[in-house]
mmCIF file of C-alpha atoms and ligand atoms in Angstrom:
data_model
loop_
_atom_site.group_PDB
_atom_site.id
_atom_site.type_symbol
_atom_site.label_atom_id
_atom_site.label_comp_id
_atom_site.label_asym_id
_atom_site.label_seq_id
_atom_site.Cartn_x
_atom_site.Cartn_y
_atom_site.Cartn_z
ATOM 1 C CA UNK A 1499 48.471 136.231 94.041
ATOM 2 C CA UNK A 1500 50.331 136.610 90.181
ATOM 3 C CA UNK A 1501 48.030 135.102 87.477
ATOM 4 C CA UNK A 1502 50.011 134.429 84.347
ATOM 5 C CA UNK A 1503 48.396 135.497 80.648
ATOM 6 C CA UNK A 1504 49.458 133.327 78.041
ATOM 7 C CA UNK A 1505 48.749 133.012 74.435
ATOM 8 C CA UNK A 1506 50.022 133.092 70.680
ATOM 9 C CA UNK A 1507 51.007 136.290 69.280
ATOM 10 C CA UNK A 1508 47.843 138.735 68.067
ATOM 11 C CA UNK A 1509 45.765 136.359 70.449
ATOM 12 C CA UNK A 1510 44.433 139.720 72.088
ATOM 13 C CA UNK A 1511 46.953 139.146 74.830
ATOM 14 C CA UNK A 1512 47.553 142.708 75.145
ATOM 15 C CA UNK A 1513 44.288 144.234 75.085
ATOM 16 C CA UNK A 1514 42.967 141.544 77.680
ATOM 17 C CA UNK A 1515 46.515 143.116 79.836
ATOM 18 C CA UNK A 1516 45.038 146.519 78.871
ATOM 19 C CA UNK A 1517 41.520 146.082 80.065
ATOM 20 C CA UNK A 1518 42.086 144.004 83.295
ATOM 21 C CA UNK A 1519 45.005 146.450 84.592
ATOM 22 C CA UNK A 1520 44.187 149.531 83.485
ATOM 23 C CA UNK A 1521 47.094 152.473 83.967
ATOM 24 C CA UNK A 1522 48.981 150.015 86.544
ATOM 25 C CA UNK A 1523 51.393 148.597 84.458
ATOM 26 C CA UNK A 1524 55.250 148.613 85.068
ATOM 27 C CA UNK A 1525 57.346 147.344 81.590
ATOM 28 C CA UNK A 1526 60.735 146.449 81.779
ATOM 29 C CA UNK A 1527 62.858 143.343 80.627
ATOM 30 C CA UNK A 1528 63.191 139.555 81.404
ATOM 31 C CA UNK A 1529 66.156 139.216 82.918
ATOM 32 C CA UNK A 1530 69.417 138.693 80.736
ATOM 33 C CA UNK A 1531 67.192 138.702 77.281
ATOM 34 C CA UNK A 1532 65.382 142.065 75.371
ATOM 35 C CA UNK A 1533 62.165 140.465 75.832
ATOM 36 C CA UNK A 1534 59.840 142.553 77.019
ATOM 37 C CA UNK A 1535 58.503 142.032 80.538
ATOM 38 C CA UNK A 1536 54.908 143.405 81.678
ATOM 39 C CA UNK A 1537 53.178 143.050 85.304
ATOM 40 C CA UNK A 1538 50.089 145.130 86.644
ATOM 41 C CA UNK A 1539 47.629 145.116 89.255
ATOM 42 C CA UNK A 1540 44.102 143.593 88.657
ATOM 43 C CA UNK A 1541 41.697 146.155 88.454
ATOM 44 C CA UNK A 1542 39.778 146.115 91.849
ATOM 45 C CA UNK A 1543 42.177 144.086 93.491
ATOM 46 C CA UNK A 1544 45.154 145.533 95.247
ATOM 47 C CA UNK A 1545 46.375 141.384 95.920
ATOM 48 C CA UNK A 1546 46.411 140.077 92.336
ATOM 49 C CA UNK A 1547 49.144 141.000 89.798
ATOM 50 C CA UNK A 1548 48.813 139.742 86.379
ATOM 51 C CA UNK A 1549 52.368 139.143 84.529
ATOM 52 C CA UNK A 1550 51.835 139.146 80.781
ATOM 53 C CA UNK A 1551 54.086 136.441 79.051
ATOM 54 C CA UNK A 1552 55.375 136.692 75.868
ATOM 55 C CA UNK A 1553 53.424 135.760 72.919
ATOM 56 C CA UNK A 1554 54.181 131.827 71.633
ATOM 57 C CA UNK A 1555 53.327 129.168 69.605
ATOM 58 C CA UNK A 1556 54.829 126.811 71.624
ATOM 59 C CA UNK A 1557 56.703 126.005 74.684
ATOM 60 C CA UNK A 1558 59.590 124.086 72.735
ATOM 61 C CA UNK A 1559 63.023 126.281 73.240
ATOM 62 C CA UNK A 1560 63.491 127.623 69.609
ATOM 63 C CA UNK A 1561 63.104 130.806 70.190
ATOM 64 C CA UNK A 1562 64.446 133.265 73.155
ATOM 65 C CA UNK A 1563 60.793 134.247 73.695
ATOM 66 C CA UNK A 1564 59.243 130.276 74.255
ATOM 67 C CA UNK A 1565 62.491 129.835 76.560
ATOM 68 C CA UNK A 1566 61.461 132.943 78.871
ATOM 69 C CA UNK A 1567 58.008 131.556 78.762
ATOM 70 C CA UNK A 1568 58.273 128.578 79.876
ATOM 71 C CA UNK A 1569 61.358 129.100 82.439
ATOM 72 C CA UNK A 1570 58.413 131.128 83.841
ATOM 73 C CA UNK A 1571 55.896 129.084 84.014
ATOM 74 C CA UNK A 1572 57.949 126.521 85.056
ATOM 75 C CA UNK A 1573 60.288 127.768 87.707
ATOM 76 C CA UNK A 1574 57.907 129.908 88.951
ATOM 77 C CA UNK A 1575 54.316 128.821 89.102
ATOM 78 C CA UNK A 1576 52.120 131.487 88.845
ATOM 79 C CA UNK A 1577 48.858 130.461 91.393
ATOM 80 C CA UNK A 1578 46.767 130.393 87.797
ATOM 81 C CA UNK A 1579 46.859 131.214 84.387
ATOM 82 C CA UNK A 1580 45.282 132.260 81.485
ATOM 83 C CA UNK A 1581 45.067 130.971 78.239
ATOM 84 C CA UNK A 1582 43.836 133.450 75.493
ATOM 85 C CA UNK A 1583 43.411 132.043 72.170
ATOM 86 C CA UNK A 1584 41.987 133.509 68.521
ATOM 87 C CA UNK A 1585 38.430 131.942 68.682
ATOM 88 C CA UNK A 1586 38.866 132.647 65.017
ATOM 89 C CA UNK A 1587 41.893 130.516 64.677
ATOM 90 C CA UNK A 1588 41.202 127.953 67.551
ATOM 91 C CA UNK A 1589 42.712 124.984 65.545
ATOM 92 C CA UNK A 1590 46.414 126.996 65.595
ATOM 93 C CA UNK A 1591 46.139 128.134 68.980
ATOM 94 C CA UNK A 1592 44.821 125.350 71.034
ATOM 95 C CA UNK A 1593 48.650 123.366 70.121
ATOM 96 C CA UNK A 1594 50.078 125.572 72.683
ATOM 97 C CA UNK A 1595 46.963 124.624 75.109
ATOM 98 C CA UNK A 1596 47.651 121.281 75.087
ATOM 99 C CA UNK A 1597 51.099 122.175 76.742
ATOM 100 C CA UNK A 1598 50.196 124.250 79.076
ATOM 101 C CA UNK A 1599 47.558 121.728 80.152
ATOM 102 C CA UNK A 1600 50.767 119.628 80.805
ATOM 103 C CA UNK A 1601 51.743 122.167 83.744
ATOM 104 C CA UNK A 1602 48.840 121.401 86.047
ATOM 105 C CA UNK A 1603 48.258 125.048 87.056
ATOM 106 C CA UNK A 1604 45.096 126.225 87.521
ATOM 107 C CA UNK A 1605 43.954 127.285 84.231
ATOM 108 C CA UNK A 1606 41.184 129.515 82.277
ATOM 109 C CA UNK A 1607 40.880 129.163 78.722
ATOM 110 C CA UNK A 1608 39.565 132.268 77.555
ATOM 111 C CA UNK A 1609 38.114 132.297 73.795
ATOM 112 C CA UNK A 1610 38.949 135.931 72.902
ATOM 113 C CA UNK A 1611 37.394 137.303 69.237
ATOM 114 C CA UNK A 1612 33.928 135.545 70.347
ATOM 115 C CA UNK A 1613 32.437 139.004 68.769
ATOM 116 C CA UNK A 1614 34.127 137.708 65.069
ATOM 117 C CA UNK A 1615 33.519 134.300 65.545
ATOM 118 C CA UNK A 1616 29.524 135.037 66.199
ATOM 119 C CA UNK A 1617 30.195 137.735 62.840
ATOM 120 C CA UNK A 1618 31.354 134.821 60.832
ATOM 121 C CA UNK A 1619 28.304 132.691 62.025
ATOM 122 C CA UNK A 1620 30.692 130.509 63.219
ATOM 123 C CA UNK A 1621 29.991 128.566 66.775
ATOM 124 C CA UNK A 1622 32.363 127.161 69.399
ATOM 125 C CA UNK A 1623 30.917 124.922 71.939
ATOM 126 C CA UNK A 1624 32.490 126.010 75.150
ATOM 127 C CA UNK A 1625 31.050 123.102 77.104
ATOM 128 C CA UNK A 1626 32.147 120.023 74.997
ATOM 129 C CA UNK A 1627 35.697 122.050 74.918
ATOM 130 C CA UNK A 1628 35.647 122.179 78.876
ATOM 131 C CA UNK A 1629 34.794 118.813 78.526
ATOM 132 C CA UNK A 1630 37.385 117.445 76.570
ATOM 133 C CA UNK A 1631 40.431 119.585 77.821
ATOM 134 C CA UNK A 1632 39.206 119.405 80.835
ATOM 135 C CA UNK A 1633 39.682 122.814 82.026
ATOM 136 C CA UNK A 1634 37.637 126.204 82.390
ATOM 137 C CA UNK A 1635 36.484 127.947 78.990
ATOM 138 C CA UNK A 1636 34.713 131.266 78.752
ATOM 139 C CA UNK A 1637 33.849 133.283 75.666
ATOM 140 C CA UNK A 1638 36.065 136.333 75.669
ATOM 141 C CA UNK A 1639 35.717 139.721 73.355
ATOM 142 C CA UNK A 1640 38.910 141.754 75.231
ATOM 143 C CA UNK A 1641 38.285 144.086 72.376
ATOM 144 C CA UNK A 1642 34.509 145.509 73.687
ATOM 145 C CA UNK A 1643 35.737 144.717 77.060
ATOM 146 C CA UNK A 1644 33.063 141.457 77.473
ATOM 147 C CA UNK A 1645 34.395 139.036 79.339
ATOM 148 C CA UNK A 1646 37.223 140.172 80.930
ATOM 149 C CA UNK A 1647 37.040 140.433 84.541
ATOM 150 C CA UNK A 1648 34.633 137.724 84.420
ATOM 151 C CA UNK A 1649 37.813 135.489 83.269
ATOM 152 C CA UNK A 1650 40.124 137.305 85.675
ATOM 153 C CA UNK A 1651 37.650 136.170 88.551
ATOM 154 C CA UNK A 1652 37.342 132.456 87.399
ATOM 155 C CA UNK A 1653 41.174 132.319 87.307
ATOM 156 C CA UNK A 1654 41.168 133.945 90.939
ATOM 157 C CA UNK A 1655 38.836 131.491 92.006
ATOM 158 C CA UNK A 1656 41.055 128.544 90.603
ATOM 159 C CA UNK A 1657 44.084 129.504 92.179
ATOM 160 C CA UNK A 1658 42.485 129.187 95.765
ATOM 161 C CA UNK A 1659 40.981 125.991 95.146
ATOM 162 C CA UNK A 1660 43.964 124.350 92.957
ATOM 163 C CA UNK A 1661 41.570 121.696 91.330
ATOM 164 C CA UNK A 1662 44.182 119.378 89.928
ATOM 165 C CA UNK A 1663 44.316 119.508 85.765
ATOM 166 C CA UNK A 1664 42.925 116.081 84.499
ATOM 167 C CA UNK A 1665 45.078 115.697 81.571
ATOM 168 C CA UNK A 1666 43.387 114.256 78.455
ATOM 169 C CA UNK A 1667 44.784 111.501 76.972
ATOM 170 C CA UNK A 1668 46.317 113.228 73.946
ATOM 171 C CA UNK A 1669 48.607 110.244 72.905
ATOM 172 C CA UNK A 1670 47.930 106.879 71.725
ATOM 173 C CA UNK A 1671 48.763 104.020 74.111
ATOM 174 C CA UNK A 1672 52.521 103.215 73.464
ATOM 175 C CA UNK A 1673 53.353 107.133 73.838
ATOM 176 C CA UNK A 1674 51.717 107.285 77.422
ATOM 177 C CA UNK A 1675 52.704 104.232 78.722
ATOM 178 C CA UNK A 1676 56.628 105.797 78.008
ATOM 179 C CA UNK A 1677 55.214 108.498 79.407
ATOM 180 C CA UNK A 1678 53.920 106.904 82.684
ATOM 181 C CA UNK A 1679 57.412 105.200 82.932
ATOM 182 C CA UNK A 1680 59.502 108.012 82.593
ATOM 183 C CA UNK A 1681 56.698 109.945 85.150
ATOM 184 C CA UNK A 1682 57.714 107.033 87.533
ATOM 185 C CA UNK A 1683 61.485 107.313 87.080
ATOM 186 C CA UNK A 1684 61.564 111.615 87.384
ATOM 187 C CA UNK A 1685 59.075 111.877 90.084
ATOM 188 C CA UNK A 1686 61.492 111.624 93.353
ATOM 189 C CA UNK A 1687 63.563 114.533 91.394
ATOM 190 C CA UNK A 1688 61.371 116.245 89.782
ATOM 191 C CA UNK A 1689 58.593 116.335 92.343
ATOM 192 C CA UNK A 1690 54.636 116.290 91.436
ATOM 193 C CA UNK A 1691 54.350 119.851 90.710
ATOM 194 C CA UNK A 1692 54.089 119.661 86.803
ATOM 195 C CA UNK A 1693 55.629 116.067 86.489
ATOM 196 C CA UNK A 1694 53.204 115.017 83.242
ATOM 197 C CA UNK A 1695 55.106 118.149 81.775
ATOM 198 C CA UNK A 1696 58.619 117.154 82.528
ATOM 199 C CA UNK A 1697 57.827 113.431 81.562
ATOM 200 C CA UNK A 1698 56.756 114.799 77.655
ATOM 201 C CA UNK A 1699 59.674 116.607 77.618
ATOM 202 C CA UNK A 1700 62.016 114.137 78.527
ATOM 203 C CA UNK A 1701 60.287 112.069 75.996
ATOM 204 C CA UNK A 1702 61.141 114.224 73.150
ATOM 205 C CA UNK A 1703 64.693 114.788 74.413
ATOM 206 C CA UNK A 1704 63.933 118.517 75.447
ATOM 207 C CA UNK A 1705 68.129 118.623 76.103
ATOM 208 C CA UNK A 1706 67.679 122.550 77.657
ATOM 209 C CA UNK A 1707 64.280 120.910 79.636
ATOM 210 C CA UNK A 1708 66.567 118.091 81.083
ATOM 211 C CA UNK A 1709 69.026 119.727 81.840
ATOM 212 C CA UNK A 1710 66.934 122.080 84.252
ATOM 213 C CA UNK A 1711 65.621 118.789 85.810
ATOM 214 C CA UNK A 1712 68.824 117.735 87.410
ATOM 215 C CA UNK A 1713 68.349 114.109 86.546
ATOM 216 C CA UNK A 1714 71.020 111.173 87.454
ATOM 217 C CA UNK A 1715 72.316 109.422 83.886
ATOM 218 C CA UNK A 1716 71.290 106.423 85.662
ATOM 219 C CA UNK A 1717 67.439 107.444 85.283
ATOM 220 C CA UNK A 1718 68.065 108.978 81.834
ATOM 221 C CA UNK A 1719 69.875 105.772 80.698
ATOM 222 C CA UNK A 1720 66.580 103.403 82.095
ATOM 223 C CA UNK A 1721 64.174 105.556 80.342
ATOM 224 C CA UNK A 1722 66.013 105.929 77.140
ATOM 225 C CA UNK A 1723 65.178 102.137 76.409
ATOM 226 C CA UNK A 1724 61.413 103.098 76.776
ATOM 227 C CA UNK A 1725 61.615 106.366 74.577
ATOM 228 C CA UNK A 1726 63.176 104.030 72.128
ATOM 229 C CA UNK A 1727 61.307 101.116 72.417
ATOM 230 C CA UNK A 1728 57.990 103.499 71.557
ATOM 231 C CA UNK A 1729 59.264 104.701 68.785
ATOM 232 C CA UNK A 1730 60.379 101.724 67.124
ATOM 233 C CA UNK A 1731 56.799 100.389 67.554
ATOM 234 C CA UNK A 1732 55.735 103.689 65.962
ATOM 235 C CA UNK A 1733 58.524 103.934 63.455
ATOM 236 C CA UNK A 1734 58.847 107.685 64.048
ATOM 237 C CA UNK A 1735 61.181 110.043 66.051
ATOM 238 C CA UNK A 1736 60.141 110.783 69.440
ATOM 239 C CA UNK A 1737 59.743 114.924 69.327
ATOM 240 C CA UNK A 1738 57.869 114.071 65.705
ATOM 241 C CA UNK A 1739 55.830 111.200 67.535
ATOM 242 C CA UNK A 1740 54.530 114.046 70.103
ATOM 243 C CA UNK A 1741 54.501 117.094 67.367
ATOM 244 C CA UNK A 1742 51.932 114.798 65.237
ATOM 245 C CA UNK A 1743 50.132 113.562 68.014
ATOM 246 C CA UNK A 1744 49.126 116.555 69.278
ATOM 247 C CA UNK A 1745 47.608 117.890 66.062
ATOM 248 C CA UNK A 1746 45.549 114.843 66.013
ATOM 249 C CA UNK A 1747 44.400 115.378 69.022
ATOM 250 C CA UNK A 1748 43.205 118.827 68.127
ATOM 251 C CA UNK A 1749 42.041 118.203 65.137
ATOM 252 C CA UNK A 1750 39.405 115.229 66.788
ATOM 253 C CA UNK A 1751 38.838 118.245 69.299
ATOM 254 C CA UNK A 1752 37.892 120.605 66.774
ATOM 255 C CA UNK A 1753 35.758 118.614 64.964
ATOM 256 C CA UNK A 1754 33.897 117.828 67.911
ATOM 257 C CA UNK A 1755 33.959 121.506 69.616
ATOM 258 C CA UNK A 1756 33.742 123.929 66.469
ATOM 259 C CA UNK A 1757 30.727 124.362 63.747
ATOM 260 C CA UNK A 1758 32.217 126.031 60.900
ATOM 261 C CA UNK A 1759 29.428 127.939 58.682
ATOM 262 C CA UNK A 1760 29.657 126.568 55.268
ATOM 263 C CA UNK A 1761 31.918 129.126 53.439
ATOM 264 C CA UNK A 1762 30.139 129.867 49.878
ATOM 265 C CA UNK A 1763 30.899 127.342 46.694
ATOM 266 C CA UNK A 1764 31.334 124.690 49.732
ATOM 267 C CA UNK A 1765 29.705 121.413 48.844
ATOM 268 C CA UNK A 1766 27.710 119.893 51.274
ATOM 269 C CA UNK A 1767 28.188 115.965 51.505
HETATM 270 P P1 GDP B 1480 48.598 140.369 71.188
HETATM 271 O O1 GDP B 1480 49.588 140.278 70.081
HETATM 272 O O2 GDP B 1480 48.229 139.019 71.686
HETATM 273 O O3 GDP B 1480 49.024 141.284 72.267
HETATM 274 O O4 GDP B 1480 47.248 140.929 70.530
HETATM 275 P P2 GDP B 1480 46.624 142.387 70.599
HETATM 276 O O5 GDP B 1480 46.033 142.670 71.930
HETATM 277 O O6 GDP B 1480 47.598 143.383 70.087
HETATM 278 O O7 GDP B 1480 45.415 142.199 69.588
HETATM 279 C C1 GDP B 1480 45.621 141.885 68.224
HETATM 280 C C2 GDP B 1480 44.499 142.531 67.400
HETATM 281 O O8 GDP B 1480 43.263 141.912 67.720
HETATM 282 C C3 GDP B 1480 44.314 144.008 67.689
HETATM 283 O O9 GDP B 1480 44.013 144.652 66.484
HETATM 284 C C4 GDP B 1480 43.127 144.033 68.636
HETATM 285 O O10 GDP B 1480 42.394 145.226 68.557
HETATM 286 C C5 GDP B 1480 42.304 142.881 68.127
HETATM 287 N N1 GDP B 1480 41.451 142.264 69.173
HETATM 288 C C6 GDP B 1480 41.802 141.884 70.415
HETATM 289 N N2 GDP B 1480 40.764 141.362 71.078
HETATM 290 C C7 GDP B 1480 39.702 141.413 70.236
HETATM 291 C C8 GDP B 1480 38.334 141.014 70.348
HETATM 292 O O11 GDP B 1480 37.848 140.509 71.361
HETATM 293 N N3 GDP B 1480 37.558 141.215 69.244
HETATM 294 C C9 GDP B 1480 38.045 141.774 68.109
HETATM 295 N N4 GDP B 1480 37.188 141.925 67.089
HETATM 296 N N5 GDP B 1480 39.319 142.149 67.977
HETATM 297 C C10 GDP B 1480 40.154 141.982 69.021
HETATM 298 K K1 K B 1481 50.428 142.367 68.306
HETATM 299 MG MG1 MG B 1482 50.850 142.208 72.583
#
């Protein structure tokens, strides 16, 4: 079984790597690139490997480390992953959660830094967050080692029961009604396995994305008139159209998953 870590840079990623695979680590490159490339055995488990992704903000192609990412996570399917984010800087990290949500593999958001976010009397409600991403959270401190295999478990017990990812509506109505059409169009080339994912990208006219999908012009011409009929009636560019979208989303997430203490000088109103 190969469980997938993924997370922004200084998310913890490494010290989660560290603490779940102890000394059995083997580093080398991605293939073709000088990115670095780290797998190890689960602690415990002589079946699970965990492969440690580069860290990303995102899973758009603009830099060499988001393309090995994703061709990854996308070509290969790990059985589940996990998502380690800065609990202390949830608002940044959750914009490349709401992609890999996209991917429908079993996932485990793990909220690392729980120890600094309790320091800062700050608090994260980890069942409204399950609730409205609608995937697995747990609090996470890689650091003190709380957590950990706790995480690593849950994201074993995903992968064996492949609970399908119900994807929360993160655009308004025009966006994912393209989005349902283009689903419809891809699907008998694309296949199920991470179709919502391929549909965005398509959307935003992911050219490098596309062209990995194999897609006859014919289907690209018919959804092109949906792509631009949505964002006439939005008045926007398509990749902007998603770009904003999804920091709305987050933001109406936050507010509804994260209590910030009241720094000092704040005014309450
Ligand atoms: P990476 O860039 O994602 O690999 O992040 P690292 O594993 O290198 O961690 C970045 C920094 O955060 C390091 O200084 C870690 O010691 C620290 N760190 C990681 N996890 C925790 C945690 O749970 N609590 C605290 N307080 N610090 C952590
Ligand atoms: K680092
Ligand atoms: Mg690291």
């Amino acid at each position: 079984m190969k469980i997938a870590l993924a997370g922004n840079p200084n998310s913890g990623k490494t010290t989660l790597f560290n603490d779940l695979t102890g000394s059995s680590q083997y580093v080398g490159n991605w293939p073709g690139v000088t990115v670095e490339k780290k797998e190890g055995r689960l602690r415990d488990h002589e079946d699970v490997t965990i492969q440690d992704l580069p860290g990303i903000y995102s899973l758009s192609p603009y830099s060499m480390e988001e393309v090995v990412a994703r061709q990854y996570l996308v070509n290969e399917r790990p059985d589940a992953l996990i998502n380690i984010v800065d609990g202390t800087n949830i608002e940044r990290n959750l914009y490349l959660t709401t992609q890999l949500l996209e991917l429908d593999i079993p996932m485990v958001l793990a909220i690392n830094m729980i120890d600094l976010v309790k320091k800062n009397g700050d608090v994260i409600d980890i069942k409204a967050l399950e609730k409205e991403l609608g995937c697995k959270v747990m609090p996470l401190s890689a650091l003190h080692s709380e957590g950990s295999m706790e995480v690593a478990e849950a994201a074993i017990q995903l992968a064996k029961m492949r609970p399908s990812i119900k994807n929360p509506h993160v655009f308004t109505g025009s966006v994912e009604h393209a989005i349902a059409h283009i689903e419809e169009s891809i699907e008998p080339t694309v296949g199920h396995a991470g179709l919502r994912w391929a549909a965005v990208k398509v959307f935003e006219r992911d050219e490098r994305a596309i062209q990995e999908m194999h897609l006859d012009s014919s289907v690209l011409d018919h959804v092109e008139g949906h792509i631009v009929d949505c964002e006439k009636e939005m008045d926007d560019d398509a990749e902007s159209i998603i770009t904003g979208q999804r920091y709305d989303y987050i933001a109406k997430v936050i507010q509804t998953c994260v209590k910030k203490k009241r720094q000092k000088g704040e005014l309450s109103v």
